[in-house]
mmCIF file with all atom_site columns, C-alpha atoms in Angstrom:
data_model
loop_
_atom_site.group_PDB
_atom_site.id
_atom_site.type_symbol
_atom_site.label_atom_id
_atom_site.label_alt_id
_atom_site.label_comp_id
_atom_site.label_asym_id
_atom_site.label_entity_id
_atom_site.label_seq_id
_atom_site.pdbx_PDB_ins_code
_atom_site.Cartn_x
_atom_site.Cartn_y
_atom_site.Cartn_z
_atom_site.occupancy
_atom_site.B_iso_or_equiv
_atom_site.pdbx_formal_charge
_atom_site.auth_seq_id
_atom_site.auth_comp_id
_atom_site.auth_asym_id
_atom_site.auth_atom_id
_atom_site.pdbx_PDB_model_num
ATOM 1  C CA . UNK A 1 1  ? -5.404 -61.103 -24.755 1.00 81.00 ? 1  UNK A CA 1
ATOM 2  C CA . UNK A 1 2  ? -5.880 -57.601 -23.175 1.00 85.00 ? 2  UNK A CA 1
ATOM 3  C CA . UNK A 1 3  ? -4.567 -58.511 -19.731 1.00 91.00 ? 3  UNK A CA 1
ATOM 4  C CA . UNK A 1 4  ? -1.283 -59.230 -21.415 1.00 91.00 ? 4  UNK A CA 1
ATOM 5  C CA . UNK A 1 5  ? -1.439 -56.228 -23.376 1.00 91.00 ? 5  UNK A CA 1
ATOM 6  C CA . UNK A 1 6  ? -2.045 -54.262 -19.914 1.00 93.00 ? 6  UNK A CA 1
ATOM 7  C CA . UNK A 1 7  ? 1.008  -56.435 -18.435 1.00 93.00 ? 7  UNK A CA 1
ATOM 8  C CA . UNK A 1 8  ? 3.375  -55.335 -21.522 1.00 90.00 ? 8  UNK A CA 1
ATOM 9  C CA . UNK A 1 9  ? 2.387  -51.680 -21.157 1.00 92.00 ? 9  UNK A CA 1
ATOM 10 C CA . UNK A 1 10 ? 2.893  -51.611 -17.173 1.00 93.00 ? 10 UNK A CA 1
ATOM 11 C CA . UNK A 1 11 ? 6.305  -53.104 -17.782 1.00 92.00 ? 11 UNK A CA 1
ATOM 12 C CA . UNK A 1 12 ? 6.877  -50.518 -20.501 1.00 90.00 ? 12 UNK A CA 1
ATOM 13 C CA . UNK A 1 13 ? 5.766  -47.730 -18.001 1.00 89.00 ? 13 UNK A CA 1
ATOM 14 C CA . UNK A 1 14 ? 7.932  -49.036 -15.045 1.00 93.00 ? 14 UNK A CA 1
ATOM 15 C CA . UNK A 1 15 ? 11.141 -49.320 -16.986 1.00 92.00 ? 15 UNK A CA 1
ATOM 16 C CA . UNK A 1 16 ? 10.569 -46.610 -19.649 1.00 90.00 ? 16 UNK A CA 1
ATOM 17 C CA . UNK A 1 17 ? 12.761 -48.250 -22.397 1.00 90.00 ? 17 UNK A CA 1
ATOM 18 C CA . UNK A 1 18 ? 12.997 -46.291 -25.874 1.00 89.00 ? 18 UNK A CA 1
ATOM 19 C CA . UNK A 1 19 ? 13.602 -49.256 -27.989 1.00 88.00 ? 19 UNK A CA 1
ATOM 20 C CA . UNK A 1 20 ? 12.336 -52.706 -28.229 1.00 86.00 ? 20 UNK A CA 1
ATOM 21 C CA . UNK A 1 21 ? 13.284 -55.595 -30.578 1.00 89.00 ? 21 UNK A CA 1
ATOM 22 C CA . UNK A 1 22 ? 10.471 -57.924 -31.067 1.00 89.00 ? 22 UNK A CA 1
ATOM 23 C CA . UNK A 1 23 ? 11.128 -61.443 -32.414 1.00 88.00 ? 23 UNK A CA 1
ATOM 24 C CA . UNK A 1 24 ? 8.137  -62.930 -34.180 1.00 86.00 ? 24 UNK A CA 1
ATOM 25 C CA . UNK A 1 25 ? 5.650  -60.585 -35.426 1.00 87.00 ? 25 UNK A CA 1
ATOM 26 C CA . UNK A 1 26 ? 2.446  -62.839 -35.767 1.00 87.00 ? 26 UNK A CA 1
ATOM 27 C CA . UNK A 1 27 ? -0.394 -60.592 -36.127 1.00 86.00 ? 27 UNK A CA 1
ATOM 28 C CA . UNK A 1 28 ? 1.366  -57.643 -34.325 1.00 87.00 ? 28 UNK A CA 1
ATOM 29 C CA . UNK A 1 29 ? -0.925 -57.372 -31.547 1.00 90.00 ? 29 UNK A CA 1
ATOM 30 C CA . UNK A 1 30 ? 1.929  -57.276 -28.887 1.00 90.00 ? 30 UNK A CA 1
ATOM 31 C CA . UNK A 1 31 ? 3.645  -54.856 -31.095 1.00 87.00 ? 31 UNK A CA 1
ATOM 32 C CA . UNK A 1 32 ? 0.595  -52.523 -30.941 1.00 87.00 ? 32 UNK A CA 1
ATOM 33 C CA . UNK A 1 33 ? 0.451  -52.633 -27.016 1.00 89.00 ? 33 UNK A CA 1
ATOM 34 C CA . UNK A 1 34 ? 4.274  -51.912 -27.075 1.00 88.00 ? 34 UNK A CA 1
ATOM 35 C CA . UNK A 1 35 ? 3.851  -49.021 -29.574 1.00 84.00 ? 35 UNK A CA 1
ATOM 36 C CA . UNK A 1 36 ? 0.895  -47.500 -27.483 1.00 86.00 ? 36 UNK A CA 1
ATOM 37 C CA . UNK A 1 37 ? 3.222  -47.397 -24.510 1.00 88.00 ? 37 UNK A CA 1
ATOM 38 C CA . UNK A 1 38 ? 6.770  -46.286 -25.749 1.00 85.00 ? 38 UNK A CA 1
ATOM 39 C CA . UNK A 1 39 ? 7.112  -42.560 -25.360 1.00 85.00 ? 39 UNK A CA 1
ATOM 40 C CA . UNK A 1 40 ? 7.761  -40.440 -28.702 1.00 83.00 ? 40 UNK A CA 1
ATOM 41 C CA . UNK A 1 41 ? 10.952 -40.932 -30.219 1.00 83.00 ? 41 UNK A CA 1
ATOM 42 C CA . UNK A 1 42 ? 10.782 -44.824 -29.036 1.00 85.00 ? 42 UNK A CA 1
ATOM 43 C CA . UNK A 1 43 ? 11.512 -47.398 -31.507 1.00 85.00 ? 43 UNK A CA 1
ATOM 44 C CA . UNK A 1 44 ? 10.202 -50.898 -32.030 1.00 85.00 ? 44 UNK A CA 1
ATOM 45 C CA . UNK A 1 45 ? 11.831 -53.318 -34.588 1.00 86.00 ? 45 UNK A CA 1
ATOM 46 C CA . UNK A 1 46 ? 10.014 -56.363 -34.933 1.00 85.00 ? 46 UNK A CA 1
ATOM 47 C CA . UNK A 1 47 ? 11.391 -59.249 -37.129 1.00 85.00 ? 47 UNK A CA 1
ATOM 48 C CA . UNK A 1 48 ? 9.246  -62.026 -38.865 1.00 83.00 ? 48 UNK A CA 1
ATOM 49 C CA . UNK A 1 49 ? 10.482 -64.871 -40.704 1.00 82.00 ? 49 UNK A CA 1
ATOM 50 C CA . UNK A 1 50 ? 7.197  -65.426 -42.800 1.00 83.00 ? 50 UNK A CA 1
ATOM 51 C CA . UNK A 1 51 ? 6.685  -62.832 -45.719 1.00 81.00 ? 51 UNK A CA 1
ATOM 52 C CA . UNK A 1 52 ? 3.031  -63.321 -45.758 1.00 83.00 ? 52 UNK A CA 1
ATOM 53 C CA . UNK A 1 53 ? 3.091  -62.237 -41.926 1.00 85.00 ? 53 UNK A CA 1
ATOM 54 C CA . UNK A 1 54 ? 4.736  -59.419 -42.849 1.00 83.00 ? 54 UNK A CA 1
ATOM 55 C CA . UNK A 1 55 ? 2.016  -58.596 -45.556 1.00 83.00 ? 55 UNK A CA 1
ATOM 56 C CA . UNK A 1 56 ? -0.616 -59.351 -43.161 1.00 86.00 ? 56 UNK A CA 1
ATOM 57 C CA . UNK A 1 57 ? 0.759  -56.924 -40.246 1.00 84.00 ? 57 UNK A CA 1
ATOM 58 C CA . UNK A 1 58 ? 1.450  -54.194 -42.649 1.00 82.00 ? 58 UNK A CA 1
ATOM 59 C CA . UNK A 1 59 ? -2.252 -54.439 -43.862 1.00 83.00 ? 59 UNK A CA 1
ATOM 60 C CA . UNK A 1 60 ? -3.680 -54.430 -40.070 1.00 83.00 ? 60 UNK A CA 1
ATOM 61 C CA . UNK A 1 61 ? -1.516 -51.478 -38.947 1.00 79.00 ? 61 UNK A CA 1
ATOM 62 C CA . UNK A 1 62 ? -2.211 -49.499 -42.125 1.00 77.00 ? 62 UNK A CA 1
ATOM 63 C CA . UNK A 1 63 ? -5.985 -49.832 -41.193 1.00 80.00 ? 63 UNK A CA 1
ATOM 64 C CA . UNK A 1 64 ? -5.340 -49.194 -37.570 1.00 77.00 ? 64 UNK A CA 1
ATOM 65 C CA . UNK A 1 65 ? -3.279 -46.139 -38.186 1.00 69.00 ? 65 UNK A CA 1
ATOM 66 C CA . UNK A 1 66 ? -4.951 -44.695 -41.138 1.00 63.00 ? 66 UNK A CA 1
ATOM 67 C CA . UNK A 1 67 ? -3.163 -46.190 -44.135 1.00 54.00 ? 67 UNK A CA 1
ATOM 68 C CA . UNK A 1 68 ? 0.281  -45.237 -42.726 1.00 56.00 ? 68 UNK A CA 1
ATOM 69 C CA . UNK A 1 69 ? 2.565  -47.033 -40.240 1.00 59.00 ? 69 UNK A CA 1
ATOM 70 C CA . UNK A 1 70 ? 3.010  -45.074 -37.036 1.00 56.00 ? 70 UNK A CA 1
ATOM 71 C CA . UNK A 1 71 ? 6.192  -42.768 -37.035 1.00 57.00 ? 71 UNK A CA 1
ATOM 72 C CA . UNK A 1 72 ? 5.837  -41.735 -33.417 1.00 60.00 ? 72 UNK A CA 1
ATOM 73 C CA . UNK A 1 73 ? 6.917  -43.913 -31.872 1.00 65.00 ? 73 UNK A CA 1
ATOM 74 C CA . UNK A 1 74 ? 8.957  -45.510 -34.687 1.00 67.00 ? 74 UNK A CA 1
ATOM 75 C CA . UNK A 1 75 ? 7.483  -48.925 -35.962 1.00 69.00 ? 75 UNK A CA 1
ATOM 76 C CA . UNK A 1 76 ? 9.909  -50.788 -38.261 1.00 73.00 ? 76 UNK A CA 1
ATOM 77 C CA . UNK A 1 77 ? 9.023  -54.514 -39.323 1.00 72.00 ? 77 UNK A CA 1
ATOM 78 C CA . UNK A 1 78 ? 11.604 -56.655 -41.079 1.00 71.00 ? 78 UNK A CA 1
ATOM 79 C CA . UNK A 1 79 ? 11.365 -59.755 -42.700 1.00 62.00 ? 79 UNK A CA 1
ATOM 80 C CA . UNK A 1 80 ? 14.296 -62.315 -42.457 1.00 58.00 ? 80 UNK A CA 1
ATOM 81 C CA . UNK A 1 81 ? 14.618 -65.462 -44.179 1.00 52.00 ? 81 UNK A CA 1
ATOM 82 C CA . UNK A 1 82 ? 16.057 -68.875 -43.356 1.00 46.00 ? 82 UNK A CA 1
ATOM 83 C CA . UNK A 1 83 ? 17.603 -71.135 -46.083 1.00 45.00 ? 83 UNK A CA 1
#
């Protein structure tokens, strides 16, 4: 929600981290809020277990960011699988 996104961005503004590791991407909404608050040169790594969610998030982000994932700050989405 916008309130939770504002809280995330407030925390980022307060502590000024340059790197984030997000476990569980789902639709990438929190990743978008974090990316908007990270400084240039910052990195967001997000891990998602389900490959279909990775595809969905990449599509959402390519639409939002003009057919390419953002590079400033860096956005990296990885999928990992359990056996």
